[in-house]
Amino acid sequence: MYIQNSWYAAGMSHEIGSKPVARTILEQPVVLYRMQSGTVAALEDRCCHRGLPLQHGVVTGELLECGYHGLAFDGSGRCVRIPGQEKIPAKAVIRSYPVVEQDDLIWIWMGDPALADAAKIIQYPWHRDPAWAYKGKCTTINAHYQLLYDNLMDLSHVGYVHKNTIGGEPEAHSNAQMKTTRTADGVHVIRWLLDSTPPPTYSAMFDFKGRVDRWIEIEFSPGAVRLYTGAKDAGAGAYEGNRDGGLGLRTLHAITPSTPDSTYYFWSIARNVKLDNQDIHEKVFRQIEATFHEDKLILESQHQRLKQRPDPLVDIAADAGAVQARRVIAERIKEEAVVRSPSIR
Amino acid sequence: MYIQNSWYAAGMSHEIGSKPVARTILEQPVVLYRMQSGTVAALEDRCCHRGLPLQHGVVTGELLECGYHGLAFDGSGRCVRIPGQEKIPAKAVIRSYPVVEQDDLIWIWMGDPALADAAKIIQYPWHRDPAWAYKGKCTTINAHYQLLYDNLMDLSHVGYVHKNTIGGEPEAHSNAQMKTTRTADGVHVIRWLLDSTPPPTYSAMFDFKGRVDRWIEIEFSPGAVRLYTGAKDAGAGAYEGNRDGGLGLRTLHAITPSTPDSTYYFWSIARNVKLDNQDIHEKVFRQIEATFHEDKLILESQHQRLKQRPDPLVDIAADAGAVQARRVIAERIKEEAVVRSPSIR
Amino acid sequence: MYIQNSWYAAGMSHEIGSKPVARTILEQPVVLYRMQSGTVAALEDRCCHRGLPLQHGVVTGELLECGYHGLAFDGSGRCVRIPGQEKIPAKAVIRSYPVVEQDDLIWIWMGDPALADAAKIIQYPWHRDPAWAYKGKCTTINAHYQLLYDNLMDLSHVGYVHKNTIGGEPEAHSNAQMKTTRTADGVHVIRWLLDSTPPPTYSAMFDFKGRVDRWIEIEFSPGAVRLYTGAKDAGAGAYEGNRDGGLGLRTLHAITPSTPDSTYYFWSIARNVKLDNQDIHEKVFRQIEATFHEDKLILESQHQRLKQRPDPLVDIAADAGAVQARRVIAERIKEEAVVRSPSIR
């Protein structure tokens, strides 16, 4: 069960060139490619002639040519060339999907095309703001997408899953002040770890005097979680509202359901310090990447167990944000089911 | 759904010796082996005692001895020895299959043994004619057998799938003259690529003056596609009927359904030129083998997509031969269903 | 279908330390670990909070702490700590299993805990008797547990499956005297191979004069097969009752169903000769291990075939012991079904 009428990340700009890229999104096979004009298109990854995935084809100008018998399709999915014959049957057309490229991300709309409104795509200015440097990649987690949201909305896991990397003191996370709020399209959580030890990753990027006040803001809307995190010397006013002169990080977590058992995870890390230090750049990226591997292990093991044993679970206090996020998704899916129901129409 | 009453290739002669070989044919587990007398036998690959596949057994004389407890079976499937006891139960018998070795191929009959008529096996004299040299092998394609026939019957794919090997000019293939005819037991297609560039494989075998007239004859009958191809200098009379003095090739494509998702593909390439040149022999074989890998990639990807999305497809003009071949197979399967139906008997 | 109310081997003592070990027993995910006090505990391998397998957790003192959000459980499965909150919900509890450590083996009870009687665990003194030296390990066979019992109860397979290792003369095995008896909780089989050639493994351990009288005693009770085997110079009185001065071996085969398609096989080999010879120790262990690989190949191939083709099989004379063992298991499963049936209660 997925929200259909929503923008999902289908790729990062650097991934999609003239060589077709295959992705399965909401269980639908999609092929993404960049036409000669620079525009990215997304088509059903299945030629209408013999069913070959078009991922094996080649982009020629604005067309995608099938790798089996050479049928060529334009960006709208219409077949415009069949080798060896003049007439093109009206049925020779495949599905195309609305695509928008924004903030170095390729956003796709899998639902009713009439409802695709580019203005509803989340903003992620840190991919284009020159005051920030970022690096990102796409990874696949073999787990249900809901588990990825749970993971991100309850960061008390950081002290356990990531204790050797970004964890710091488990108690600091568990005892952090936490406030959860519903927003227009999602959920906002803020956690403060006051007077705590900065984790190794932080210290590598910034020269703190000693202990720090650390903040973690979680901005959830269906399709993505944006984390605004950072730290400043303890007592230096961050908690009161002035984060200037501290370390700031932005991590994007765009979550795109692939199948019931797998999810694309597009993530990036952006920082506002030492922008030109390429060493720090790579080092921070590798460190964050290591934490994703830690999460991947946990999420995939959890997914397998819950598939095998879907018995009820016990919520704890730290789940407040995750529970809200699940509610937002459930409501959106329910709304769509009502709209689609023939008895209503 | 398979034609049951038909001969299928189960192996090539060089593959079957005294060490048992396991093959799953029309979803039935079969073990093939050569007895001391030289005759090839085919038994159900499952001992009647504890179910162990007999592929783990050893051939002793005319018997196949199970690798678990030593029960021994003759070529008719009858158990003739049980270690440690005198009496052999009447039920101790397994199924055997009619087998004929002809043209360096092992042909098996999976249907009603009473209908097995060796005279109906296709002839393939190029495996024994001293004027021809050949080499062949067995490969497995993880795709439904019907897709392999489609692939062979519509050679317009050669210009796309094999563009870097035997393809030549895609347009030459797409615009080739094509004639499709039903034969007694199958379909015959002939394509002429007049005044075209010879592909690299051809030039490696034969010294053409320049452009060539190239022919491709496709002879389909259930179980195999025989390709008679070749080329001669353009305008030198091949099209008018005289192919002498040109390059001739014979490629066998024996197609044996294994499971709904996999198919044995027994193939060989025979040529009538440079018979003693072992270098050319290996080189041509390797080049053709490379084209099979190209097809394998396409067929397996297509198969996966069609399993996932079996929605209707759109036929094009080039599909004439493939459509006819599908019809022949469907008719044969339907005939067998009628014969087997108890209400008719 | 499994006997539930029975002790099963879950591990060997050397395997279970403070690092949690995951095992699936009778299709139930279990995590085993040794507390600081030395006691081994077995819990459901699924945290009640978010379902993460506890195998990823850490043992701290007498507690097992979940690797996701740090919930801590005691050996009875009760959650005793939730980071970040004081109150622990009553529902925060997971299943624990009775465990007994005896004879260097960890025995688990998967059925009704009220019926768990440690006195019913089989004795295996050769793991603690100083007159014997042993070495063992856990291996997994991807086959139904019943096939493992069949394999052990009918040792006529030794002459075929193990002909290159411990087999000796196939005829000697097939023609061995055999006597099968029902015992209080299982089946006893004794086989005598009189005046036979000692197998290479035996000769490596003991200096026989020449031919030997060899005995194989098979003691089956649900959960384990104990083999008491050995040999003495032919005619030296072993058959008449005096095995002193011969080679004695004890092999344990504890059989624990994991899933319908896989089984844990805990085995060990103990001998009463050359106890201090570490070379012989390793050599004998490696030789026996090689025979397990021979069995594994056979059992897994057999399992696959029987899953695909579960048609009736034909019993032979050598199956007497195996047939009895199957009957014991079937009776026990039937008894439990009757007890559980609500109409009876």
PDB file of C-alpha atoms in Angstrom, chain B residues 70-223:
ATOM      1  CA  GLY B  70      22.946 -49.614  -4.449  1.00  0.00           C
ATOM      2  CA  LEU B  71      19.674 -50.598  -6.165  1.00  0.00           C
ATOM      3  CA  ALA B  72      20.460 -51.294  -9.831  1.00  0.00           C
ATOM      4  CA  PHE B  73      18.202 -50.541 -12.813  1.00  0.00           C
ATOM      5  CA  ASP B  74      18.331 -51.685 -16.404  1.00  0.00           C
ATOM      6  CA  GLY B  75      17.647 -49.426 -19.394  1.00  0.00           C
ATOM      7  CA  SER B  76      13.921 -50.166 -19.255  1.00  0.00           C
ATOM      8  CA  GLY B  77      13.719 -48.834 -15.687  1.00  0.00           C
ATOM      9  CA  ARG B  78      13.302 -52.229 -14.045  1.00  0.00           C
ATOM     10  CA  CYS B  79      15.134 -52.743 -10.754  1.00  0.00           C
ATOM     11  CA  VAL B  80      17.242 -55.884 -11.161  1.00  0.00           C
ATOM     12  CA  ARG B  81      19.260 -55.846  -7.926  1.00  0.00           C
ATOM     13  CA  ILE B  82      18.614 -54.850  -4.309  1.00  0.00           C
ATOM     14  CA  PRO B  83      21.613 -55.347  -2.031  1.00  0.00           C
ATOM     15  CA  GLY B  84      20.872 -57.570   0.931  1.00  0.00           C
ATOM     16  CA  GLN B  85      17.716 -59.214  -0.383  1.00  0.00           C
ATOM     17  CA  GLU B  86      16.786 -61.791  -2.986  1.00  0.00           C
ATOM     18  CA  LYS B  87      13.239 -60.831  -3.858  1.00  0.00           C
ATOM     19  CA  ILE B  88      12.674 -57.704  -5.894  1.00  0.00           C
ATOM     20  CA  PRO B  89       9.232 -56.150  -5.405  1.00  0.00           C
ATOM     21  CA  ALA B  90       7.179 -55.789  -8.598  1.00  0.00           C
ATOM     22  CA  LYS B  91       6.721 -52.095  -7.813  1.00  0.00           C
ATOM     23  CA  ALA B  92      10.473 -51.524  -7.941  1.00  0.00           C
ATOM     24  CA  VAL B  93      10.457 -49.955 -11.374  1.00  0.00           C
ATOM     25  CA  ILE B  94      10.955 -46.438 -12.648  1.00  0.00           C
ATOM     26  CA  ARG B  95       9.930 -44.737 -15.852  1.00  0.00           C
ATOM     27  CA  SER B  96      12.166 -44.985 -18.902  1.00  0.00           C
ATOM     28  CA  TYR B  97      11.964 -42.821 -22.005  1.00  0.00           C
ATOM     29  CA  PRO B  98      12.453 -43.742 -25.666  1.00  0.00           C
ATOM     30  CA  VAL B  99      15.789 -42.395 -26.892  1.00  0.00           C
ATOM     31  CA  VAL B 100      17.329 -42.252 -30.372  1.00  0.00           C
ATOM     32  CA  GLU B 101      20.872 -41.155 -31.164  1.00  0.00           C
ATOM     33  CA  GLN B 102      21.043 -39.595 -34.613  1.00  0.00           C
ATOM     34  CA  ASP B 103      23.226 -36.916 -36.229  1.00  0.00           C
ATOM     35  CA  ASP B 104      25.317 -36.626 -33.052  1.00  0.00           C
ATOM     36  CA  LEU B 105      22.197 -35.698 -31.117  1.00  0.00           C
ATOM     37  CA  ILE B 106      20.301 -37.612 -28.419  1.00  0.00           C
ATOM     38  CA  TRP B 107      16.569 -37.348 -29.096  1.00  0.00           C
ATOM     39  CA  ILE B 108      14.064 -38.156 -26.362  1.00  0.00           C
ATOM     40  CA  TRP B 109      10.297 -38.816 -26.443  1.00  0.00           C
ATOM     41  CA  MET B 110       8.446 -37.578 -23.355  1.00  0.00           C
ATOM     42  CA  GLY B 111       4.908 -38.402 -24.522  1.00  0.00           C
ATOM     43  CA  ASP B 112       3.017 -41.653 -25.096  1.00  0.00           C
ATOM     44  CA  PRO B 113       5.748 -44.248 -25.834  1.00  0.00           C
ATOM     45  CA  ALA B 114       3.435 -46.082 -28.245  1.00  0.00           C
ATOM     46  CA  LEU B 115       3.550 -43.073 -30.559  1.00  0.00           C
ATOM     47  CA  ALA B 116       7.341 -42.683 -30.618  1.00  0.00           C
ATOM     48  CA  ASP B 117       8.302 -42.989 -34.283  1.00  0.00           C
ATOM     49  CA  ALA B 118      12.018 -42.476 -34.944  1.00  0.00           C
ATOM     50  CA  ALA B 119      11.276 -41.652 -38.574  1.00  0.00           C
ATOM     51  CA  LYS B 120       9.782 -38.351 -37.439  1.00  0.00           C
ATOM     52  CA  ILE B 121      13.043 -37.037 -35.995  1.00  0.00           C
ATOM     53  CA  ILE B 122      14.324 -34.134 -38.049  1.00  0.00           C
ATOM     54  CA  GLN B 123      17.318 -34.777 -40.245  1.00  0.00           C
ATOM     55  CA  TYR B 124      20.456 -32.800 -39.662  1.00  0.00           C
ATOM     56  CA  PRO B 125      23.013 -34.251 -42.105  1.00  0.00           C
ATOM     57  CA  TRP B 126      25.495 -31.403 -41.600  1.00  0.00           C
ATOM     58  CA  HIS B 127      26.647 -33.062 -38.416  1.00  0.00           C
ATOM     59  CA  ARG B 128      27.860 -36.073 -40.414  1.00  0.00           C
ATOM     60  CA  ASP B 129      28.580 -34.804 -43.956  1.00  0.00           C
ATOM     61  CA  PRO B 130      32.385 -34.702 -44.489  1.00  0.00           C
ATOM     62  CA  ALA B 131      31.957 -31.624 -46.705  1.00  0.00           C
ATOM     63  CA  TRP B 132      30.985 -29.699 -43.578  1.00  0.00           C
ATOM     64  CA  ALA B 133      32.727 -28.998 -40.273  1.00  0.00           C
ATOM     65  CA  TYR B 134      30.743 -28.233 -37.121  1.00  0.00           C
ATOM     66  CA  LYS B 135      30.973 -27.515 -33.436  1.00  0.00           C
ATOM     67  CA  GLY B 136      28.142 -27.248 -30.936  1.00  0.00           C
ATOM     68  CA  LYS B 137      27.189 -27.025 -27.306  1.00  0.00           C
ATOM     69  CA  CYS B 138      24.290 -27.000 -24.885  1.00  0.00           C
ATOM     70  CA  THR B 139      23.359 -23.816 -23.093  1.00  0.00           C
ATOM     71  CA  THR B 140      20.470 -22.979 -20.781  1.00  0.00           C
ATOM     72  CA  ILE B 141      18.304 -19.906 -21.277  1.00  0.00           C
ATOM     73  CA  ASN B 142      16.247 -18.885 -18.267  1.00  0.00           C
ATOM     74  CA  ALA B 143      13.214 -17.990 -20.332  1.00  0.00           C
ATOM     75  CA  HIS B 144      10.077 -19.651 -21.673  1.00  0.00           C
ATOM     76  CA  TYR B 145      10.735 -21.686 -24.808  1.00  0.00           C
ATOM     77  CA  GLN B 146       8.239 -19.667 -26.833  1.00  0.00           C
ATOM     78  CA  LEU B 147      10.458 -16.606 -26.517  1.00  0.00           C
ATOM     79  CA  LEU B 148      13.333 -18.539 -28.081  1.00  0.00           C
ATOM     80  CA  TYR B 149      11.225 -19.392 -31.114  1.00  0.00           C
ATOM     81  CA  ASP B 150      10.072 -15.772 -31.397  1.00  0.00           C
ATOM     82  CA  ASN B 151      13.691 -14.708 -31.311  1.00  0.00           C
ATOM     83  CA  LEU B 152      14.704 -17.057 -34.106  1.00  0.00           C
ATOM     84  CA  MET B 153      11.678 -16.534 -36.330  1.00  0.00           C
ATOM     85  CA  ASP B 154      12.058 -12.758 -36.412  1.00  0.00           C
ATOM     86  CA  LEU B 155      15.647 -12.117 -37.359  1.00  0.00           C
ATOM     87  CA  SER B 156      15.111  -8.382 -37.664  1.00  0.00           C
ATOM     88  CA  HIS B 157      16.551  -8.418 -34.131  1.00  0.00           C
ATOM     89  CA  VAL B 158      19.968  -9.257 -35.569  1.00  0.00           C
ATOM     90  CA  GLY B 159      20.566  -5.618 -36.509  1.00  0.00           C
ATOM     91  CA  TYR B 160      19.928  -4.496 -32.912  1.00  0.00           C
ATOM     92  CA  VAL B 161      20.833  -7.272 -30.487  1.00  0.00           C
ATOM     93  CA  HIS B 162      23.842  -8.364 -32.511  1.00  0.00           C
ATOM     94  CA  LYS B 163      24.876  -5.063 -34.017  1.00  0.00           C
ATOM     95  CA  ASN B 164      28.424  -5.446 -32.729  1.00  0.00           C
ATOM     96  CA  THR B 165      28.849  -9.026 -33.905  1.00  0.00           C
ATOM     97  CA  ILE B 166      26.878 -10.475 -36.834  1.00  0.00           C
ATOM     98  CA  GLY B 167      24.509  -7.537 -37.238  1.00  0.00           C
ATOM     99  CA  GLY B 168      25.764  -5.517 -40.145  1.00  0.00           C
ATOM    100  CA  GLU B 169      23.320  -2.794 -41.147  1.00  0.00           C
ATOM    101  CA  PRO B 170      20.057  -2.724 -39.150  1.00  0.00           C
ATOM    102  CA  GLU B 171      18.156  -1.273 -42.100  1.00  0.00           C
ATOM    103  CA  ALA B 172      19.310  -4.097 -44.362  1.00  0.00           C
ATOM    104  CA  HIS B 173      17.658  -6.555 -41.965  1.00  0.00           C
ATOM    105  CA  SER B 174      14.509  -4.546 -41.443  1.00  0.00           C
ATOM    106  CA  ASN B 175      14.027  -3.910 -45.128  1.00  0.00           C
ATOM    107  CA  ALA B 176      14.936  -7.439 -46.195  1.00  0.00           C
ATOM    108  CA  GLN B 177      12.592  -9.244 -48.526  1.00  0.00           C
ATOM    109  CA  MET B 178      10.761 -11.843 -46.496  1.00  0.00           C
ATOM    110  CA  LYS B 179       8.530 -14.735 -47.438  1.00  0.00           C
ATOM    111  CA  THR B 180       6.770 -16.948 -44.909  1.00  0.00           C
ATOM    112  CA  THR B 181       5.268 -20.355 -45.796  1.00  0.00           C
ATOM    113  CA  ARG B 182       3.605 -23.104 -43.751  1.00  0.00           C
ATOM    114  CA  THR B 183       5.268 -26.496 -44.278  1.00  0.00           C
ATOM    115  CA  ALA B 184       4.056 -30.027 -43.492  1.00  0.00           C
ATOM    116  CA  ASP B 185       5.127 -29.781 -39.873  1.00  0.00           C
ATOM    117  CA  GLY B 186       6.149 -26.182 -39.393  1.00  0.00           C
ATOM    118  CA  VAL B 187       7.042 -22.872 -40.973  1.00  0.00           C
ATOM    119  CA  HIS B 188       9.601 -21.761 -43.523  1.00  0.00           C
ATOM    120  CA  VAL B 189      10.846 -18.171 -43.781  1.00  0.00           C
ATOM    121  CA  ILE B 190      13.316 -16.830 -46.300  1.00  0.00           C
ATOM    122  CA  ARG B 191      14.903 -13.405 -46.124  1.00  0.00           C
ATOM    123  CA  TRP B 192      17.178 -11.828 -48.686  1.00  0.00           C
ATOM    124  CA  LEU B 193      19.530  -8.983 -47.850  1.00  0.00           C
ATOM    125  CA  LEU B 194      20.524  -7.989 -51.351  1.00  0.00           C
ATOM    126  CA  ASP B 195      23.593  -5.853 -52.050  1.00  0.00           C
ATOM    127  CA  SER B 196      24.516  -5.540 -48.355  1.00  0.00           C
ATOM    128  CA  THR B 197      27.743  -5.343 -46.383  1.00  0.00           C
ATOM    129  CA  PRO B 198      28.915  -8.751 -45.157  1.00  0.00           C
ATOM    130  CA  PRO B 199      29.116  -8.928 -41.344  1.00  0.00           C
ATOM    131  CA  PRO B 200      32.562  -9.372 -39.726  1.00  0.00           C
ATOM    132  CA  THR B 201      31.923 -13.073 -39.004  1.00  0.00           C
ATOM    133  CA  TYR B 202      31.302 -13.721 -42.690  1.00  0.00           C
ATOM    134  CA  SER B 203      34.353 -11.813 -43.856  1.00  0.00           C
ATOM    135  CA  ALA B 204      36.500 -13.785 -41.448  1.00  0.00           C
ATOM    136  CA  MET B 205      35.492 -16.989 -43.185  1.00  0.00           C
ATOM    137  CA  PHE B 206      35.319 -15.982 -46.812  1.00  0.00           C
ATOM    138  CA  ASP B 207      36.987 -13.548 -49.185  1.00  0.00           C
ATOM    139  CA  PHE B 208      34.140 -11.544 -50.698  1.00  0.00           C
ATOM    140  CA  LYS B 209      34.913  -8.995 -53.405  1.00  0.00           C
ATOM    141  CA  GLY B 210      32.815  -6.341 -51.681  1.00  0.00           C
ATOM    142  CA  ARG B 211      29.058  -6.151 -51.132  1.00  0.00           C
ATOM    143  CA  VAL B 212      27.073  -9.369 -51.064  1.00  0.00           C
ATOM    144  CA  ASP B 213      23.682 -10.910 -51.587  1.00  0.00           C
ATOM    145  CA  ARG B 214      22.905 -12.610 -48.303  1.00  0.00           C
ATOM    146  CA  TRP B 215      20.242 -15.201 -47.562  1.00  0.00           C
ATOM    147  CA  ILE B 216      18.678 -16.433 -44.369  1.00  0.00           C
ATOM    148  CA  GLU B 217      16.401 -19.461 -44.510  1.00  0.00           C
ATOM    149  CA  ILE B 218      14.550 -20.385 -41.331  1.00  0.00           C
ATOM    150  CA  GLU B 219      13.117 -23.888 -41.100  1.00  0.00           C
ATOM    151  CA  PHE B 220      10.934 -24.292 -38.053  1.00  0.00           C
ATOM    152  CA  SER B 221       9.390 -27.495 -36.806  1.00  0.00           C
ATOM    153  CA  PRO B 222       8.429 -28.117 -33.171  1.00  0.00           C
ATOM    154  CA  GLY B 223      11.647 -28.838 -31.253  1.00  0.00           C
TER     155      GLY B 223
END
